[in-house]
Amino acid sequence: MALGMYHVGGKVWGIADGIIQQTNLIITPSDHRTISNNEFVGNRIGPTDESANFQVVQESDRVIWKTGNRRITCRLPYWELKGEHMGVDLDLTIGGIGDSIPYHGPWTDLPVKSLAGNEHLCWASGSFTYQGKKYTLDEGWAVRERTCLGKGWDVLTLLGHSTGYIWRWCFSESVKVFCFAEPEANHFLGRVWSGDQVLGYGPGQITVEPLERWKDPMTDVTIPIKWKIRMESDAANVEMNVATWSRALYGFHLAKGYTTHYCVLGRTNGSVVFSDGRNVPMDDCQTYFETAKATVLPKG
């Protein structure tokens, strides 16, 4: 599941100042291991989809974002997600684990670079309801993202249009791995959590190789569904074989063009080999993988 609220405005968006919601949901059995034209919940993110009744309420111990029927309450280090959008009704709590990752740069650089953002690894519990059925999360994983997408919220300029990006998480009790790769901008960042250790990786230390592709009958677009990812440093070498098989779609539709984002679920096998010889295996780890790139249209 992916959900968000985007505060946007300006010529790029075609609205003066507003909020756009996002909800993506994939529900597949754990033994489903073959790529197919699966059902999903997803929506476009554009100026005609502006949400209603946007409010930010700041109290002494929390900040509440409200729009439409949904509410996100930030009470560090916890976030509460409640309400309905796209037929998905939430009652979830997530809690931060450790420190956040400044994968788009620290917030102190925002005034100069017009770009900053971070990821925060979290646990998740609660429930959600879809099509009359209630789903309960007992011991889930989550990621909280907060990003400023640059001057004018120009997503197309940020992403580029050649190689696009991958954004990928792997979750298990023994190890968790984050990998972001945007080759066109030479932007690479990785993290490994193992026990009390958190290891960092950057440009020159991460390689991402697609191994197998699939033509989506819904979009007539061919996408990678299997990957090999390596992350290497003096502290530890990581090798991961990623297979995905359930997908959802969303996209930003703006004045200059549009983006197409594939969100896919799968599993990872591999290992983390530390410099002291320790080997932490990744055996069938839960994996979320997102890949996208921009299509910039010529001016008329």
XYZ file of C-alpha atoms in Angstrom:
300
model
C 0.000 0.000 0.000
C 1.195 3.524 -0.816
C -0.604 6.710 0.155
C 0.243 10.364 0.286
C -0.740 13.997 0.267
C 1.045 16.423 -2.078
C 0.919 20.180 -1.442
C 1.297 21.706 -4.911
C 0.725 24.820 -6.995
C 1.985 27.097 -9.744
C 2.104 26.970 -13.555
C 3.474 23.432 -13.642
C 0.392 22.174 -11.805
C -2.245 24.524 -13.181
C -3.695 25.300 -9.753
C -2.783 28.168 -7.469
C -2.385 26.219 -4.238
C -3.895 22.883 -3.332
C -3.568 19.295 -2.202
C -3.566 16.101 -4.267
C -4.097 12.693 -2.675
C -2.589 9.359 -3.689
C -3.692 5.813 -2.829
C -2.210 2.611 -4.224
C -3.229 -0.819 -2.992
C -2.195 -4.305 -4.114
C -3.713 -7.371 -2.446
C -2.324 -10.747 -3.563
C -1.895 -14.121 -1.817
C 1.597 -14.791 -0.449
C 1.966 -17.830 -2.735
C 1.258 -15.794 -5.895
C 4.649 -15.763 -7.648
C 3.866 -15.185 -11.340
C 3.544 -11.774 -13.006
C 0.033 -11.154 -14.342
C -2.487 -8.442 -15.127
C -3.535 -8.209 -11.473
C -6.161 -5.861 -10.086
C -5.070 -2.878 -8.009
C -6.158 0.508 -6.682
C -4.333 3.517 -8.145
C -4.960 7.070 -9.268
C -3.443 9.817 -11.392
C -2.065 12.883 -9.633
C -2.879 16.043 -11.550
C -4.626 19.436 -11.485
C -8.113 18.019 -12.161
C -7.805 15.761 -9.099
C -7.430 18.446 -6.441
C -8.780 17.288 -3.081
C -11.209 19.299 -0.976
C -11.199 21.003 2.420
C -7.424 20.976 2.919
C -6.301 21.999 6.408
C -3.095 21.847 8.438
C -3.829 22.005 12.161
C -0.898 22.558 14.517
C -1.392 21.662 18.177
C 1.038 21.629 21.084
C 2.116 18.008 20.566
C 1.037 17.158 17.004
C 0.389 18.371 13.462
C -2.704 17.151 11.573
C -3.114 17.164 7.798
C -6.747 16.900 6.683
C -8.196 16.649 3.196
C -11.315 14.992 1.830
C -12.127 12.092 4.141
C -8.533 11.365 5.149
C -6.386 12.581 8.014
C -2.677 12.134 8.807
C -1.583 12.986 12.341
C 2.110 13.494 13.070
C 3.031 13.014 16.739
C 6.729 12.153 16.614
C 7.892 9.432 16.482
C 4.388 8.209 15.512
C 2.011 8.875 12.621
C -1.688 7.988 12.536
C -3.402 7.416 9.169
C -7.188 7.453 9.155
C -10.067 7.845 6.714
C -11.124 6.868 3.195
C -9.776 7.634 -0.290
C -10.267 5.594 -3.486
C -12.404 3.144 -1.485
C -9.566 2.301 0.931
C -10.475 3.166 4.549
C -7.489 3.371 6.926
C -6.986 3.028 10.665
C -3.214 2.614 10.903
C -0.386 3.667 13.214
C 3.267 3.677 12.193
C 6.263 4.300 14.440
C 9.738 5.439 13.493
C 12.768 3.143 13.839
C 16.153 4.824 14.226
C 17.105 7.936 12.242
C 15.738 9.106 8.907
C 17.657 8.882 5.617
C 18.226 12.196 3.757
C 18.115 10.558 0.329
C 17.217 13.789 -1.523
C 19.542 15.873 0.649
C 19.238 17.462 4.110
C 16.558 20.036 4.856
C 19.249 22.632 5.571
C 20.090 22.590 1.820
C 16.516 23.340 0.740
C 16.871 27.163 0.480
C 19.871 26.780 -1.880
C 19.103 23.605 -3.851
C 15.278 23.794 -3.815
C 15.303 20.052 -3.121
C 15.337 17.965 0.058
C 13.730 14.837 1.384
C 14.043 11.910 3.714
C 12.851 8.349 4.316
C 12.124 6.886 7.739
C 11.931 3.142 8.394
C 8.888 2.294 10.558
C 6.791 -0.485 12.029
C 3.064 -0.545 11.230
C -0.053 -1.838 12.976
C -3.815 -1.398 12.689
C -6.247 -2.197 9.907
C -7.772 -1.060 6.627
C -11.023 -1.892 4.865
C -11.526 -2.372 1.121
C -14.651 -3.605 -0.694
C -16.286 -4.469 2.620
C -13.413 -6.647 3.869
C -11.237 -5.704 6.823
C -7.495 -6.460 6.725
C -5.433 -6.408 9.943
C -1.722 -5.653 10.211
C -0.144 -7.252 13.283
C 3.579 -6.866 12.555
C 3.948 -4.791 9.410
C 6.720 -2.638 7.990
C 6.282 0.895 6.689
C 8.278 3.816 5.306
C 7.411 7.442 5.943
C 8.604 9.803 3.187
C 8.705 13.585 3.280
C 10.034 15.381 0.210
C 10.072 18.823 -1.347
C 10.215 18.205 -5.099
C 11.961 21.426 -6.028
C 11.014 24.917 -7.102
C 7.489 24.873 -8.473
C 7.083 21.204 -7.438
C 8.382 20.243 -10.878
C 8.332 16.440 -10.760
C 9.311 16.062 -14.429
C 12.537 18.023 -14.043
C 13.408 16.152 -10.871
C 13.009 12.675 -12.364
C 14.552 13.115 -15.797
C 13.333 11.144 -18.804
C 16.125 8.791 -19.895
C 16.722 6.130 -17.254
C 14.269 7.325 -14.602
C 14.746 5.898 -11.119
C 14.265 2.868 -8.904
C 13.138 3.103 -5.276
C 13.318 -0.181 -3.429
C 12.924 -1.598 0.089
C 13.563 -5.113 1.413
C 12.178 -6.117 4.843
C 12.983 -9.027 7.157
C 13.724 -9.475 10.858
C 17.457 -10.007 10.268
C 18.136 -7.331 7.660
C 16.464 -4.399 5.921
C 17.794 -2.712 2.776
C 16.926 0.564 1.037
C 18.229 1.364 -2.448
C 17.589 4.476 -4.554
C 19.164 4.783 -7.999
C 18.740 7.585 -10.548
C 21.565 6.957 -13.067
C 20.783 9.976 -15.282
C 21.612 12.303 -12.385
C 24.307 10.024 -10.861
C 22.152 9.924 -7.734
C 22.597 6.713 -5.754
C 21.902 6.040 -2.101
C 21.619 2.847 -0.078
C 21.245 1.758 3.531
C 21.517 -1.602 5.283
C 20.110 -2.264 8.761
C 21.454 -5.377 10.489
C 21.182 -5.618 14.255
C 22.541 -2.371 15.694
C 24.470 -1.525 12.532
C 23.354 0.917 9.842
C 25.589 1.016 6.767
C 25.545 3.704 4.076
C 26.233 3.506 0.314
C 26.459 6.175 -2.388
C 27.575 6.861 -5.994
C 30.141 4.383 -7.272
C 29.036 1.748 -4.756
C 25.655 0.713 -6.204
C 24.865 -1.104 -9.451
C 21.384 -2.010 -10.651
C 20.866 -4.482 -13.491
C 17.470 -5.523 -14.940
C 17.410 -9.263 -15.727
C 13.953 -10.013 -17.118
C 11.135 -7.907 -18.601
C 7.363 -8.256 -19.003
C 4.939 -6.511 -21.371
C 2.011 -5.167 -19.384
C -1.233 -5.826 -21.306
C -2.913 -2.884 -19.562
C -0.443 -0.259 -20.815
C 1.382 -2.084 -23.646
C 4.608 -1.046 -21.884
C 7.487 -3.432 -21.173
C 8.904 -3.185 -17.664
C 11.687 -4.996 -15.765
C 10.372 -7.580 -13.297
C 13.648 -9.164 -12.142
C 16.774 -7.332 -11.001
C 20.257 -7.872 -9.671
C 21.419 -5.200 -7.239
C 24.903 -4.882 -5.749
C 25.999 -2.485 -3.033
C 29.690 -2.579 -2.124
C 31.760 -0.823 0.536
C 34.657 -1.460 2.913
C 32.128 -2.350 5.613
C 30.009 -4.919 3.737
C 29.066 -6.173 0.288
C 25.396 -6.714 -0.550
C 24.120 -8.864 -3.404
C 20.389 -9.151 -4.085
C 18.321 -10.994 -6.651
C 14.866 -9.408 -6.819
C 11.780 -10.989 -8.405
C 8.458 -9.102 -8.618
C 4.988 -10.204 -9.732
C 2.173 -7.901 -8.543
C 1.964 -4.334 -9.867
C 0.077 -1.090 -9.448
C 0.311 2.187 -11.367
C 0.129 5.893 -10.665
C 1.344 9.012 -12.428
C 1.823 12.776 -12.235
C 0.013 14.595 -15.087
C 1.346 18.127 -15.427
C 1.628 21.008 -17.902
C 4.988 19.854 -19.345
C 4.128 16.166 -19.648
C 3.607 13.192 -17.356
C 5.306 10.461 -15.357
C 4.442 6.771 -15.189
C 5.256 4.941 -11.958
C 5.167 1.161 -11.559
C 4.829 -0.128 -7.991
C 5.536 -3.857 -7.697
C 5.633 -6.406 -4.880
C 7.981 -9.356 -4.739
C 10.739 -11.111 -2.855
C 14.500 -10.786 -2.509
C 17.160 -13.446 -2.042
C 20.795 -12.681 -1.420
C 23.200 -11.858 1.368
C 25.121 -9.192 3.244
C 28.775 -10.187 3.704
C 30.579 -8.057 6.296
C 34.304 -7.285 6.231
C 34.842 -9.545 9.254
C 33.413 -12.512 7.316
C 29.911 -12.553 8.816
C 27.233 -13.514 6.297
C 23.633 -12.421 6.883
C 21.332 -14.154 4.370
C 18.262 -12.644 2.762
C 15.865 -15.541 2.239
C 12.599 -14.694 0.488
C 12.466 -11.188 2.025
C 9.385 -9.034 1.448
C 10.155 -6.431 -1.214
C 8.571 -3.239 -2.537
C 10.023 -1.958 -5.802
C 9.091 1.241 -7.656
C 10.394 2.372 -11.018
C 9.432 5.353 -13.145
C 10.540 7.988 -15.591
C 9.187 11.169 -17.098
C 7.783 11.861 -20.549
C 8.427 15.526 -21.360
C 6.191 16.888 -24.115
C 7.350 19.621 -26.539
C 5.875 23.064 -26.186
C 3.131 23.932 -28.654
